[in-house]
Coordinates of N, CA, C and O in Angstrom, one line a residue:
X249 N 82.1 85.1 80.3 CA 82.6 86.4 79.8 C 83.7 87.0 80.7 O 84.7 87.4 80.2
X250 N 83.6 86.9 82.0 CA 84.6 87.4 82.9 C 85.9 86.6 82.8 O 87.0 87.1 82.9
X251 N 85.7 85.3 82.6 CA 86.9 84.4 82.5 C 87.7 84.8 81.3 O 88.9 84.8 81.4
X252 N 87.1 85.1 80.2 CA 87.8 85.5 79.0 C 88.6 86.8 79.2 O 89.7 87.0 78.8
X253 N 88.0 87.7 80.0 CA 88.7 89.0 80.3 C 89.9 88.7 81.2 O 91.0 89.3 80.9
X254 N 89.8 87.9 82.2 CA 90.9 87.6 83.1 C 92.0 86.7 82.4 O 93.1 86.9 82.7
X255 N 91.6 85.8 81.6 CA 92.6 84.9 80.9 C 93.6 85.7 80.2 O 94.8 85.2 80.1
X256 N 93.3 86.8 79.6 CA 94.3 87.6 78.8 C 95.1 88.5 79.7 O 96.0 89.2 79.1
X257 N 94.9 88.6 81.0 CA 95.5 89.6 81.8 C 96.8 89.0 82.4 O 96.9 87.8 82.8
X258 N 97.9 89.8 82.5 CA 99.1 89.4 83.2 C 98.8 89.2 84.7 O 97.8 89.9 85.2
X259 N 99.6 88.4 85.4 CA 99.4 88.2 86.8 C 99.4 89.5 87.6 O 98.7 89.6 88.6
X260 N 100.2 90.4 87.2 CA 100.4 91.7 88.0 C 99.1 92.5 87.9 O 98.7 93.2 88.9
X261 N 98.3 92.4 86.8 CA 97.0 93.1 86.8 C 96.0 92.4 87.6 O 95.2 93.1 88.3
X262 N 96.0 91.1 87.7 CA 95.1 90.3 88.5 C 95.4 90.7 90.0 O 94.5 90.9 90.8
X263 N 96.7 90.7 90.3 CA 97.1 91.1 91.7 C 96.6 92.5 92.0 O 96.2 92.7 93.1
X264 N 96.7 93.4 91.1 CA 96.2 94.8 91.3 C 94.7 94.8 91.6 O 94.3 95.5 92.5
X265 N 94.0 94.0 90.8 CA 92.5 93.9 91.0 C 92.2 93.3 92.4 O 91.3 93.8 93.1
X266 N 93.0 92.3 92.8 CA 92.8 91.7 94.2 C 93.0 92.8 95.2 O 92.2 92.9 96.2
X267 N 94.1 93.6 95.1 CA 94.3 94.7 96.1 C 93.2 95.7 96.1 O 92.7 96.1 97.2
X268 N 92.7 96.0 95.0 CA 91.5 97.0 94.9 C 90.3 96.4 95.5 O 89.6 97.0 96.4
X269 N 90.0 95.1 95.2 CA 88.9 94.4 95.8 C 88.9 94.3 97.3 O 87.9 94.3 98.0
X270 N 90.1 94.2 97.8 CA 90.3 94.0 99.3 C 90.4 95.4 100.0 O 90.6 95.5 101.2
X271 N 90.1 96.5 99.2 CA 90.0 97.8 99.8 C 91.3 98.5 100.0 O 91.3 99.6 100.8
X272 N 92.3 98.1 99.5 CA 93.6 98.8 99.6 C 93.6 100.1 98.9 O 93.1 100.2 97.8
X273 N 94.0 101.2 99.6 CA 94.0 102.5 98.9 C 95.4 103.0 98.6 O 95.6 103.7 97.6
X274 N 96.4 102.6 99.4 CA 97.8 103.0 99.1 C 98.5 101.9 98.4 O 99.2 101.1 99.0
X275 N 98.3 101.9 97.1 CA 98.8 100.7 96.3 C 100.3 100.7 96.1 O 100.8 99.8 95.6
X276 N 100.9 101.8 96.5 CA 102.4 101.9 96.3 C 103.1 101.6 97.7 O 104.3 101.6 97.7
X277 N 102.3 101.4 98.7 CA 102.9 101.1 100.1 C 103.7 99.8 100.0 O 103.2 98.8 99.4
X278 N 104.8 99.8 100.6 CA 105.7 98.6 100.6 C 105.0 97.4 101.0 O 105.1 96.3 100.4
X279 N 104.2 97.5 102.1 CA 103.5 96.3 102.6 C 102.4 95.8 101.6 O 102.3 94.6 101.4
X280 N 101.7 96.7 101.0 CA 100.7 96.3 100.0 C 101.3 95.7 98.8 O 100.9 94.7 98.3
X281 N 102.4 96.3 98.3 CA 103.2 95.8 97.2 C 103.6 94.3 97.5 O 103.5 93.4 96.6
X282 N 104.2 94.1 98.6 CA 104.7 92.8 99.0 C 103.5 91.8 99.2 O 103.6 90.6 98.7
X283 N 102.5 92.2 99.9 CA 101.3 91.3 100.1 C 100.7 90.8 98.9 O 100.3 89.6 98.8
X284 N 100.5 91.7 97.9 CA 99.8 91.3 96.7 C 100.7 91.0 95.5 O 100.2 90.6 94.4
X285 N 102.0 91.3 95.6 CA 102.9 91.0 94.5 C 102.6 92.0 93.4 O 102.6 91.5 92.2
X286 N 102.5 93.3 93.7 CA 102.2 94.2 92.6 C 103.3 94.6 91.7 O 103.1 95.2 90.7
X287 N 104.6 94.3 92.1 CA 105.7 94.6 91.3 C 106.3 96.0 91.5 O 106.0 96.7 92.5
X288 N 107.1 96.4 90.5 CA 107.8 97.7 90.6 C 106.8 98.9 90.5 O 105.7 98.7 89.9
X289 N 107.2 100.0 90.9 CA 106.3 101.2 90.8 C 105.9 101.5 89.4 O 104.7 101.9 89.1
X290 N 106.8 101.3 88.4 CA 106.4 101.5 87.0 C 105.3 100.5 86.6 O 104.4 100.8 85.8
X291 N 105.4 99.3 87.1 CA 104.4 98.2 86.8 C 103.0 98.6 87.4 O 102.0 98.5 86.7
X292 N 103.1 99.1 88.6 CA 101.8 99.5 89.3 C 101.2 100.7 88.5 O 100.0 100.6 88.2
X293 N 101.9 101.6 88.1 CA 101.4 102.8 87.3 C 100.8 102.3 86.0 O 99.7 102.7 85.6
X294 N 101.6 101.4 85.3 CA 101.1 100.9 84.0 C 99.8 100.1 84.2 O 98.8 100.2 83.4
X295 N 99.7 99.2 85.2 CA 98.5 98.4 85.4 C 97.3 99.3 85.8 O 96.2 99.0 85.3
X296 N 97.6 100.3 86.6 CA 96.5 101.2 87.0 C 95.9 101.9 85.7 O 94.7 101.9 85.5
X297 N 96.8 102.4 84.9 CA 96.3 103.0 83.6 C 95.6 102.1 82.7 O 94.5 102.4 82.2
X298 N 96.1 100.9 82.6 CA 95.5 99.9 81.7 C 94.1 99.5 82.2 O 93.2 99.4 81.4
X299 N 94.0 99.2 83.5 CA 92.7 98.8 84.1 C 91.7 99.9 84.1 O 90.5 99.6 83.9
X300 N 92.1 101.1 84.2 CA 91.2 102.3 84.1 C 90.8 102.4 82.6 O 89.6 102.5 82.3
X301 N 91.7 102.3 81.7 CA 91.4 102.4 80.3 C 90.4 101.3 79.8 O 89.6 101.6 78.9
X302 N 90.6 100.1 80.4 CA 89.7 99.0 80.0 C 88.4 98.9 80.8 O 87.7 98.0 80.7
X303 N 88.2 100.0 81.6 CA 87.0 100.1 82.5 C 86.8 99.0 83.5 O 85.7 98.6 83.8
X304 N 87.9 98.4 84.0 CA 87.8 97.5 85.1 C 87.7 98.2 86.4 O 87.0 97.8 87.3
X305 N 88.5 99.3 86.6 CA 88.5 100.1 87.8 C 88.3 101.6 87.5 O 88.4 102.0 86.3
X306 N 87.8 102.3 88.5 CA 87.7 103.7 88.4 C 88.1 104.4 89.7 O 88.1 103.8 90.7
X307 N 88.4 105.7 89.6 CA 88.8 106.4 90.8 C 87.7 106.6 91.7 O 86.5 106.9 91.3
X308 N 87.9 106.4 93.0 CA 86.8 106.5 94.0 C 87.5 107.1 95.3 O 88.2 106.4 96.0
X309 N 87.2 108.4 95.5 CA 87.8 109.0 96.7 C 89.3 109.0 96.6 O 89.9 109.4 95.7
X310 N 89.9 108.4 97.7 CA 91.4 108.3 97.7 C 91.9 107.1 97.0 O 93.1 106.9 96.9
X311 N 91.1 106.1 96.6 CA 91.6 104.9 96.0 C 90.8 104.6 94.7 O 90.4 105.5 94.0
X312 N 90.7 103.3 94.4 CA 90.0 102.9 93.2 C 89.0 101.9 93.6 O 89.0 101.3 94.7
X313 N 88.0 101.6 92.7 CA 87.0 100.6 92.9 C 86.7 99.9 91.6 O 87.0 100.4 90.5
X314 N 86.2 98.7 91.7 CA 85.8 97.9 90.5 C 84.6 98.6 90.0 O 83.6 98.9 90.7
X315 N 84.5 98.8 88.7 CA 83.4 99.5 88.0 C 82.2 98.7 88.0 O 81.1 99.2 88.3
X316 N 82.3 97.4 87.5 CA 81.1 96.6 87.4 C 80.9 95.8 88.6 O 81.7 94.9 89.0
X317 N 79.7 96.0 89.3 CA 79.4 95.4 90.6 C 79.3 93.8 90.4 O 79.6 93.1 91.3
X318 N 78.8 93.4 89.3 CA 78.7 91.9 89.1 C 80.1 91.3 88.9 O 80.4 90.2 89.5
X319 N 80.9 91.9 88.2 CA 82.3 91.5 88.0 C 83.0 91.5 89.4 O 83.7 90.5 89.7
X320 N 82.8 92.5 90.2 CA 83.4 92.6 91.5 C 83.0 91.4 92.4 O 83.8 90.8 93.0
X321 N 81.7 91.1 92.4 CA 81.2 89.9 93.2 C 81.9 88.6 92.7 O 82.4 87.8 93.5
X322 N 81.9 88.4 91.4 CA 82.5 87.2 90.8 C 84.0 87.2 91.1 O 84.5 86.1 91.5
X323 N 84.7 88.3 90.9 CA 86.1 88.3 91.2 C 86.5 88.1 92.7 O 87.4 87.3 93.0
X324 N 85.7 88.6 93.6 CA 85.9 88.4 95.0 C 85.7 86.9 95.3 O 86.5 86.4 96.1
X325 N 84.8 86.3 94.7 CA 84.5 84.9 95.0 C 85.6 84.0 94.4 O 86.1 83.1 95.0
X326 N 86.0 84.3 93.1 CA 87.0 83.5 92.4 C 88.5 83.7 92.8 O 89.3 82.8 92.8
X327 N 88.8 85.0 93.1 CA 90.2 85.3 93.2 C 90.6 85.9 94.6 O 91.7 85.9 95.0
X328 N 89.6 86.2 95.4 CA 89.9 86.7 96.8 C 89.3 85.8 97.9 O 89.4 86.2 99.0
X329 N 88.7 84.8 97.5 CA 88.1 83.8 98.4 C 87.1 84.5 99.4 O 87.1 84.1 100.6
X330 N 86.3 85.4 98.9 CA 85.3 86.1 99.7 C 84.0 85.6 99.1 O 83.7 85.9 97.9
X331 N 83.2 84.9 99.9 CA 81.9 84.4 99.4 C 80.8 85.4 99.8 O 80.7 85.8 100.9
X332 N 80.0 85.8 98.8 CA 78.9 86.7 99.1 C 77.8 86.1 99.9 O 77.6 84.9 100.0

């Protein structure tokens, strides 16, 4: 199920999810944009809105978090090389 969700995503959205999973809060910071390949500010804004609308991420304090904890564990293992 998760693979089907990810397969249809542009690389910039996957990069955005990686940044969120890694705990980044300032997603427009030059270093974060370069490290994760988030793209132009307009792309970041569009991806943020799309991922919130599709219930992948939600606002949490100063940043965002993955909404589904099972998806978060799977994504961290598959895309962030973090083994639970």
